[in-house]
XYZ file of C-alpha atoms in Angstrom:
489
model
C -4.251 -14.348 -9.863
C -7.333 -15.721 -11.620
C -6.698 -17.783 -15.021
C -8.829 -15.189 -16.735
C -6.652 -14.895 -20.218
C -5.585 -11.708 -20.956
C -7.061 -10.472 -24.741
C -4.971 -7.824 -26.666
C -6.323 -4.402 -26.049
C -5.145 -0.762 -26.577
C -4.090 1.235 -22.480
C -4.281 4.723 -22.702
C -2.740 6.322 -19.987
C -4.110 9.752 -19.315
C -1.616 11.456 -17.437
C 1.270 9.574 -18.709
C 4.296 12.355 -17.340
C 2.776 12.369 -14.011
C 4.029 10.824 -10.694
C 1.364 8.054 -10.248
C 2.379 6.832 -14.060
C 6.385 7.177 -14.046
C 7.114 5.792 -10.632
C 3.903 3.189 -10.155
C 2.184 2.597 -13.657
C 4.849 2.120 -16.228
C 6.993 -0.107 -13.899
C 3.846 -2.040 -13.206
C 3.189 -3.350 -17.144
C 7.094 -3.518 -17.903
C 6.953 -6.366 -14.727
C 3.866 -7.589 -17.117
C 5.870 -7.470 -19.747
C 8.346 -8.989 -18.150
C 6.383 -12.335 -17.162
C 4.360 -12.915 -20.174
C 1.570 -11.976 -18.906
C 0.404 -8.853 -21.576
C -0.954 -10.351 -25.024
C 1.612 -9.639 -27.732
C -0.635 -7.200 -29.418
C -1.358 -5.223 -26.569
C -0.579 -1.873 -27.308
C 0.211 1.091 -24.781
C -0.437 4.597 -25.627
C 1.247 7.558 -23.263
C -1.295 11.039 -23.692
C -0.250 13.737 -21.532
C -0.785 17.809 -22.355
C 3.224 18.549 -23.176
C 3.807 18.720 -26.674
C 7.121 18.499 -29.008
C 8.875 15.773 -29.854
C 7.031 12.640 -29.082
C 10.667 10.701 -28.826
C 11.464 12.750 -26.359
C 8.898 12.060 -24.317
C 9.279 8.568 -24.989
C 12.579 8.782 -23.575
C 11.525 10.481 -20.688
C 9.652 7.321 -19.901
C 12.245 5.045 -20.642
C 14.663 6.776 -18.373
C 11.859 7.326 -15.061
C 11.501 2.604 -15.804
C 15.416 2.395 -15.616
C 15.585 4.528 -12.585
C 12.527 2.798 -10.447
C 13.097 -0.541 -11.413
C 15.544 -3.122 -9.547
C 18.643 -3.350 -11.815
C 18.245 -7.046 -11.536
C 14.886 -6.828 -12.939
C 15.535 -4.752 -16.292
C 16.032 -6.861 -19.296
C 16.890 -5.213 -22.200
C 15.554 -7.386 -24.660
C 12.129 -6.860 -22.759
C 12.598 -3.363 -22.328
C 12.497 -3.193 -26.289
C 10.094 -5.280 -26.887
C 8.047 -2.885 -24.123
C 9.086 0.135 -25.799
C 7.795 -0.904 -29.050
C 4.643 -1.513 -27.641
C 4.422 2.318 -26.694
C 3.191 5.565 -29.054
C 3.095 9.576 -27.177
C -0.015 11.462 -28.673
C -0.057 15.202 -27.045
C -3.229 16.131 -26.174
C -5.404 18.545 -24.059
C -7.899 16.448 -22.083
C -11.234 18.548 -21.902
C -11.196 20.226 -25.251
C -12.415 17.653 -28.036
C -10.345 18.453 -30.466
C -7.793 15.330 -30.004
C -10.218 13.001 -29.407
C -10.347 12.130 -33.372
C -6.654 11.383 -33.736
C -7.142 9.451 -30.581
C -9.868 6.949 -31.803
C -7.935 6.724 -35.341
C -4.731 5.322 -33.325
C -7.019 3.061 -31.093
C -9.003 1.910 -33.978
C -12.163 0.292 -34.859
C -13.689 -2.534 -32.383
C -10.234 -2.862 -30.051
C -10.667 -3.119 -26.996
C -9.687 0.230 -24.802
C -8.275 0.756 -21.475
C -8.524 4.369 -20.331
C -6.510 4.788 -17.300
C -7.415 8.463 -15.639
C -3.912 9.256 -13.657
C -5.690 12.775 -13.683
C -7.653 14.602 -11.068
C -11.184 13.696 -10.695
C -12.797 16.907 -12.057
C -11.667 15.860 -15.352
C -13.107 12.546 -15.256
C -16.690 13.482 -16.887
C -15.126 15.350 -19.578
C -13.193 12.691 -21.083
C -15.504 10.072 -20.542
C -18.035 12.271 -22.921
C -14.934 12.957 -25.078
C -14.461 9.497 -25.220
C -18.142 8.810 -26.627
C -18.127 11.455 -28.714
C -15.955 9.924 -30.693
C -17.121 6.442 -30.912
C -14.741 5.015 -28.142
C -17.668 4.188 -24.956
C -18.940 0.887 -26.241
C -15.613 -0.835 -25.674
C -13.867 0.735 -23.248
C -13.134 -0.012 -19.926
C -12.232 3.264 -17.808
C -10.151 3.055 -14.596
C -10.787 5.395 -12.234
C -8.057 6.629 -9.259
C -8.683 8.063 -5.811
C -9.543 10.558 -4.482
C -13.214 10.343 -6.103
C -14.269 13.427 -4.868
C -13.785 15.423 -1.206
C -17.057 14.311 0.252
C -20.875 12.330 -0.519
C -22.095 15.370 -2.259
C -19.005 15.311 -4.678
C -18.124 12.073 -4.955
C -21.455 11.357 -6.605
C -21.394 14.243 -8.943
C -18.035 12.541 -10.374
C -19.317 8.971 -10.445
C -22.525 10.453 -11.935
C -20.548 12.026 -14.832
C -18.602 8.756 -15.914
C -22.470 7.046 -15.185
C -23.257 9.260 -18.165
C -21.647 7.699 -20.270
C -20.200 3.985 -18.999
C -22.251 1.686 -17.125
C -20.874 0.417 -14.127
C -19.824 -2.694 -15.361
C -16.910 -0.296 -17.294
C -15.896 1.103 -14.457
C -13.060 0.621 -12.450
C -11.981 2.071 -9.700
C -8.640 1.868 -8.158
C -7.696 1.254 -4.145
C -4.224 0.141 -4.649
C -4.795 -1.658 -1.055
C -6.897 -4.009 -2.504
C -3.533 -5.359 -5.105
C -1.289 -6.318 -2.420
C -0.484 -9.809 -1.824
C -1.466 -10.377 1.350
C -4.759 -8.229 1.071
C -5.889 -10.875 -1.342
C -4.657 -13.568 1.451
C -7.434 -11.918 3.776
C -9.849 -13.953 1.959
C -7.757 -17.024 1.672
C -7.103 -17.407 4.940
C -10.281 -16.406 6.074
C -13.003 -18.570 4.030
C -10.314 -21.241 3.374
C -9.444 -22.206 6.794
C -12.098 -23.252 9.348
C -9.488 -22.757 12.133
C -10.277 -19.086 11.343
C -13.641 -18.608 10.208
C -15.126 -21.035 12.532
C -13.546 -17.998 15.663
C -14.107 -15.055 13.393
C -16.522 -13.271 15.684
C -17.600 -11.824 18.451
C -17.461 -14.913 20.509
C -14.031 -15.133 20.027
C -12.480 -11.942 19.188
C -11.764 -9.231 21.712
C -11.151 -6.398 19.500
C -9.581 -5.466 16.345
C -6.295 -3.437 14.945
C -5.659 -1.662 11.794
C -2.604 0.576 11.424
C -1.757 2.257 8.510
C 1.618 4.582 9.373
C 3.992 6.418 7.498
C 7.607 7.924 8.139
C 7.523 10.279 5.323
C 5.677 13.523 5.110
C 3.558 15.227 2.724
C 6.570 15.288 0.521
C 5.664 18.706 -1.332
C 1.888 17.440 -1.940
C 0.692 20.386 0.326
C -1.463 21.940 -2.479
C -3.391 18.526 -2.383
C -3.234 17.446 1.200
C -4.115 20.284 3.519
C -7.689 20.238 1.455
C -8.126 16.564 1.972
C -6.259 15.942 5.193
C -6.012 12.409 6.836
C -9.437 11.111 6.654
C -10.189 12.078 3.478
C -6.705 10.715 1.587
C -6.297 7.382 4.153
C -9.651 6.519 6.188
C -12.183 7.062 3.625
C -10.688 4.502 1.286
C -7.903 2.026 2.511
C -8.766 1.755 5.711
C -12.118 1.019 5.659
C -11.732 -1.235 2.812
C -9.181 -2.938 4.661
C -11.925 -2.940 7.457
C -14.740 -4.554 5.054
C -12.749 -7.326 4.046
C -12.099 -8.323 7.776
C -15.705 -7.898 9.060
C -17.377 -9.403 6.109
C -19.582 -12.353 5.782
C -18.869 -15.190 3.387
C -19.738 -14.151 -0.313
C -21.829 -16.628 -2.205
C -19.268 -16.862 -4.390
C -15.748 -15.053 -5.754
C -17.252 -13.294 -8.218
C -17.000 -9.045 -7.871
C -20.594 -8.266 -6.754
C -20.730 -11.266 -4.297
C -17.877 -9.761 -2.464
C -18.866 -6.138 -3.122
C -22.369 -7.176 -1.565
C -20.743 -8.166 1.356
C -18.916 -5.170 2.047
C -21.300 -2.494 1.517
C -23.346 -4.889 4.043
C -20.417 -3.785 6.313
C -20.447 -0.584 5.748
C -24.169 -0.018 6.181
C -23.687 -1.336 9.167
C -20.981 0.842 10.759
C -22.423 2.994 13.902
C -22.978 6.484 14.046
C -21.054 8.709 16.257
C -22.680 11.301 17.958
C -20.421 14.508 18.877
C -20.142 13.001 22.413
C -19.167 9.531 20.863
C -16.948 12.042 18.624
C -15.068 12.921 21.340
C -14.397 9.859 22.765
C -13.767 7.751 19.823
C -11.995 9.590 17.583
C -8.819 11.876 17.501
C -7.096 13.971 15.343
C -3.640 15.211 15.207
C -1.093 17.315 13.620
C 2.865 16.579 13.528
C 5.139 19.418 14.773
C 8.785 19.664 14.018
C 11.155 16.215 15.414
C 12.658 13.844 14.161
C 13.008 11.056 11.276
C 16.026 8.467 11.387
C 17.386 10.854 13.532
C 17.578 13.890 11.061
C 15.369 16.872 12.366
C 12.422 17.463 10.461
C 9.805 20.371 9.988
C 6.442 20.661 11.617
C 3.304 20.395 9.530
C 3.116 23.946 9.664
C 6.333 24.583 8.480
C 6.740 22.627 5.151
C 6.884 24.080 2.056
C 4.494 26.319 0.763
C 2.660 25.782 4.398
C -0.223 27.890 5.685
C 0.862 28.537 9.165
C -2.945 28.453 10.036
C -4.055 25.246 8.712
C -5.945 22.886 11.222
C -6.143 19.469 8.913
C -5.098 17.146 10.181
C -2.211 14.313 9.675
C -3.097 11.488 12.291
C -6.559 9.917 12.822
C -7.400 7.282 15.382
C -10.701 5.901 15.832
C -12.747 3.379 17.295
C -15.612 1.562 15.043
C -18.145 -0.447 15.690
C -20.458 -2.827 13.441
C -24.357 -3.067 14.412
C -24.492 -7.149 13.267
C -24.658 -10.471 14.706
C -20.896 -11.402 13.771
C -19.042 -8.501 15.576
C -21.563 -7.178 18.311
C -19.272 -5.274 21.112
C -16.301 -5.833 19.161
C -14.855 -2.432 18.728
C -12.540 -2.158 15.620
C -9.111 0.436 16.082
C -7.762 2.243 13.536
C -5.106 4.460 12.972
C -3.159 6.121 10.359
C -0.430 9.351 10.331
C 2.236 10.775 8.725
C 5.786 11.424 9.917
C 4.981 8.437 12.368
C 7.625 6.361 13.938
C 8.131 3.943 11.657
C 6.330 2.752 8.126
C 4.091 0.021 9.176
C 0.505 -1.060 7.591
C -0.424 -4.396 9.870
C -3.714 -5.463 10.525
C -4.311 -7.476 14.343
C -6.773 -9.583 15.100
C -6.847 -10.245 18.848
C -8.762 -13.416 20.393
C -10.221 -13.712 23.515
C -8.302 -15.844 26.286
C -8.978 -19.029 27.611
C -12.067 -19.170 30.222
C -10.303 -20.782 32.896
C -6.575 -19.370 33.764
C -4.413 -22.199 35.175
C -0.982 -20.973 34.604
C 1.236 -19.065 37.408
C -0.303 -15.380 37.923
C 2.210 -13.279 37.346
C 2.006 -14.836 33.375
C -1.615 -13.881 32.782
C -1.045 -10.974 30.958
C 0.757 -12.723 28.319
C -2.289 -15.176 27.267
C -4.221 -14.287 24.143
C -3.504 -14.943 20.595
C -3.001 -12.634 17.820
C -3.157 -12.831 14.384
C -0.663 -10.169 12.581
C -1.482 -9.393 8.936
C 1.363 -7.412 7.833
C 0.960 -5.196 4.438
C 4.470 -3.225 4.802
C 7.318 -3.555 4.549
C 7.633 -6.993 4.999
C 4.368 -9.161 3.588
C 3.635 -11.429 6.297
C 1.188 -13.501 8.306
C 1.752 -14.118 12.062
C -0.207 -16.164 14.487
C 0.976 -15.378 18.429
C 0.015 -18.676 20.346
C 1.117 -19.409 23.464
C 3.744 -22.804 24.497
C 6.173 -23.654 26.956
C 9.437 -22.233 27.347
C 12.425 -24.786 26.913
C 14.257 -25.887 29.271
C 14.594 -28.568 32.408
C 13.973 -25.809 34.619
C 11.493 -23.899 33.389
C 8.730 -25.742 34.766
C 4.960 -24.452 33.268
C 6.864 -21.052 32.212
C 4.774 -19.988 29.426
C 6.678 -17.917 26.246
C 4.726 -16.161 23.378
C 5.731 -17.363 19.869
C 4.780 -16.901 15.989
C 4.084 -19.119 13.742
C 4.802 -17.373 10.501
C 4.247 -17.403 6.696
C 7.355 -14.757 5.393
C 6.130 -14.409 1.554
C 9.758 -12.903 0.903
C 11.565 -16.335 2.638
C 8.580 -18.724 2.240
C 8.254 -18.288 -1.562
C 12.237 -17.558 -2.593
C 11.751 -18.385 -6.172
C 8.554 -15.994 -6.420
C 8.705 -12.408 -6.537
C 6.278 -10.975 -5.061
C 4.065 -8.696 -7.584
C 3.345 -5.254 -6.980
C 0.082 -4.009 -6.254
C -0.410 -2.094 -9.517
C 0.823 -5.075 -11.127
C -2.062 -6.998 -10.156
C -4.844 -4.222 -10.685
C -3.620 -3.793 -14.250
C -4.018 -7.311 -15.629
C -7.535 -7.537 -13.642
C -8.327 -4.437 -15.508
C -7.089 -6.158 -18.502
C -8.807 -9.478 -17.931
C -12.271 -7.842 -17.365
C -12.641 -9.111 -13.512
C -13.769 -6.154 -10.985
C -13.632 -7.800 -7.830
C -10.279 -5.949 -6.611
C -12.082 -2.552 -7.899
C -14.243 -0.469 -5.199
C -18.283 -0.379 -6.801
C -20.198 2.933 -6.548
C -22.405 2.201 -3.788
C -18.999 1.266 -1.412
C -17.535 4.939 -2.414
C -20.949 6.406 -1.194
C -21.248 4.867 2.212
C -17.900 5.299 2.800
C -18.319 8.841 2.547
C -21.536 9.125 4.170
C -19.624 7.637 7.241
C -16.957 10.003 6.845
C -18.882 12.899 6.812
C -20.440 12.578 9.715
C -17.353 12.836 11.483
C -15.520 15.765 9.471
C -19.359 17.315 10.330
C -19.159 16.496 14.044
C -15.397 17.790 13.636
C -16.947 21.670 12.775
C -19.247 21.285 14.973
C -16.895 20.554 18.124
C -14.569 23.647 16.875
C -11.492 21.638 18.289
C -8.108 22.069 16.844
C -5.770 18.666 16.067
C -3.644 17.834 18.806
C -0.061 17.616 18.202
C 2.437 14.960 18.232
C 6.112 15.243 17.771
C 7.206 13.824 13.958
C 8.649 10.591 14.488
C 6.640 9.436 17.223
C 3.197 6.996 17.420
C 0.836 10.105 17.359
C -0.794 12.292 20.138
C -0.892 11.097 23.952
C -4.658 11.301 23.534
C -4.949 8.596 21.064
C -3.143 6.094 23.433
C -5.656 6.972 26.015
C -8.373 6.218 23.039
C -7.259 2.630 23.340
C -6.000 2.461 26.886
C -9.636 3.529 28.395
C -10.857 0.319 26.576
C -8.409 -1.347 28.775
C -6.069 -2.225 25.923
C -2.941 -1.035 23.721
C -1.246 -0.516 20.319
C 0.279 -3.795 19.173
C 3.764 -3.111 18.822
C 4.379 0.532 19.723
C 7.995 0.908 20.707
């Protein structure tokens, strides 16, 4: 983390009974809490709509931290100390009438942290709530995903909080962009000429990015069947996973260097025609299987389902960049739910030696990878290639990692959340982990294209069986390339 110092400030958590807030955002400061890293006149204020007791409420909090958090990790002595940092004011969000007994417990000049764990149609209406009552000047106003369902309505949110907070105010959240080794992607990168000096197309065959997950919507139908796949996983965190692979070197480490230099990305990401549609992308739909070898339902079958739906809960793609650095390298990527196993890796494959001089049979084992594991276990893998042990082994080649484990590597460290991190940026006034405007809008503009071309082509999702690596056709997506999945089992 930067050595930014952290000034005291007022968080006000809109949405404070929600999911997002009692299993991510509460747990996040307590671990800031916890580690001395929130000023000890920071104060935290919980607004949600239910009214009543506030202690109650309060409580409700406390018992969602003791129930999410490690047992080893809660310290009681901290936990009061976090609980007396913490007031409930019931409030309705759109109507103004709150807003005044809002500002009077912020008060006058403190800095303000409004945290929107809301849904983005309400975003514009507290913003001008917010400046209504004197609290714009000195506020800094975090933003979550989704920002809208598409270009069109992305910008009519982003315009709204414009209205009133300059972008320099603005922050907005890809939890992604928090995790440990996310932030290593540009450590390892610009810090090690052993990479950057073979981080092209000279060098590198291709790219993987897999985001997959065992669970499925987990009652979020409501929500998901109108965004689908695309919308809730590609649009965001994997193409900002994407951007900080493919980008150049930022001038510096400051937010807009590196935003620059992924909305240079971006910009540069090719078009697909509906031909190139359906060749380079596919879509899929789980049906029933199973999950750690429990049977589960279908797409179609979960709760509250609509047996017609055709969104879809797999995507796999191939991208490509029109620029100098990654010419003809085609970039893979792939996310699902109810997939095989819960796995977000990133794999950077290099190209092999130009002249083979091992025995024949061996070839197909040459090549090095670079494995960037997210989940579940942090971790950075290079595949190289050496010589198996052994008097009688002769030249026999074996494929080996050299690994960094954060979890073994760095015993004494825990290893921070993502939230965690996001927070005390937010805190410390330093955007470069927070997606800019102009990213959210090319991202879409790319997405569109294809949820266009998707209309257009009139074809269904394919289906895959729950548990598995996705449809047969999105094997064949990589396989006519003349490659495969790293991993699959």
């Amino acid at each position: 983390m930067s050595m930014i110092p952290v000034e005291p400030c007022t968080l006000a958590l809109f949405g404070a009974l929600g999911d997002l807030a009692l299993r991510k955002l509460f747990p996040a400061l307590y671990q800031l809490d916890r580690a001395g890293l929130l000023h000890e006149d920071t104060q935290l204020l919980a607004l949600a709509r239910d009214g009543g007791d506030p202690d109650k409420h309060l409580s409700t909090i406390d018992a969602h931290l003791r129930r999410y958090l490690p047992a080893t990790e809660l310290d009681e002595a901290v936990m009061q100390r976090f609980q007396g940092r913490m007031r409930y004011l019931s409030m309705e969000f759109l109507p103004a009438d709150s807003y005044p007994q809002l500002a009077e417990m912020v008060g006058s000049g403190r800095q303000l942290i409004a945290y929107f764990a809301t849904p983005a149609s309400v975003y514009g209406g507290i913003c001008a709530n917010l400046a209504a009552v004197g609290l714009a000047e000195n506020t800094r106003v975090v933003l979550e995903k989704p920002i809208g369902h598409d270009l069109e309505s992305s910008r009519a949110v982003n315009d709204a909080v414009a209205a009133y907070f300059p972008e320099s105010q603005v922050y907005r959240i890809d939890h992604y962009l928090g995790k440990e080794t996310v932030q290593n992607l540009i450590a390892l990168r610009f810090a090690n000429s052993l990479f950057e000096t073979q981080w092209n197309q000279n060098h590198i065959t291709h790219v993987e990015i897999t985001v997959a997950e065992k669970v499925g919507i987990e009652g979020r139908w409501g929500y998901f069947d109108k965004a689908g796949q695309l919308r809730d996983m590609i649009q965001n965190h994997l193409l900002q996973l994407l951007c900080l692979i493919a980008m150049d070197p930022p001038g510096d480490l400051s937010a807009d260097a590196i935003r620059d230099e992924k909305v240079k990305v971006l910009k540069a990401l090719e078009p697909m025609t509906a031909e190139q549609l359906s060749r380079h992308v596919v879509r899929g739909q789980y049906v029933a299987g199973t999950s750690d070898g429990k049977p589960v339902p279908g797409y179609l079958e979960e709760e509250n389902s609509n047996a017609q739906s055709d969104t879809e809960t797999f995507v796999a793609l191939r991208a490509d960049i029109r620029n100098w650095r990654w010419a003809g390298v085609p970039f893979y990527l792939r996310t699902g739910k109810r997939m095989a196993q819960k796995l977000s890796q990133i794999v950077i494959h290099f190209k092999e030696p130009p002249h083979y001089i091992f025995a024949p049979e061996q070839r197909q084992l040459i090549g090095n990878k670079l494995i960037i594991r997210l989940q579940p276990d942090e971790s950075i893998s290079l595949q190289v290639m050496t010589k198996d042990q052994g008097l009688d082994k002769g030249m026999q080649l074996r494929s080996g990692p050299l690994q960094l484990n954060f979890s073994t590597a760095y015993k004494s460290a825990r290893i921070p959340d993502a939230y965690e991190r996001l927070l005390l940026e937010v805190m410390r006034g330093n955007q470069n982990l927070f997606v800019r405007k102009d990213e959210i809008e090319h991202a879409w503009q790319w997405c569109d294209q294809l949820i266009a071309g998707w209309k257009k082509l009139g074809d269904p999702p394919k289906p895959y069986v729950a548990g598995t690596w996705g449809p047969m056709s999105s094997i064949a997506l990589i396989t006519r390339d003349g490659r495969a999945w790293y991993g699959d089992l």
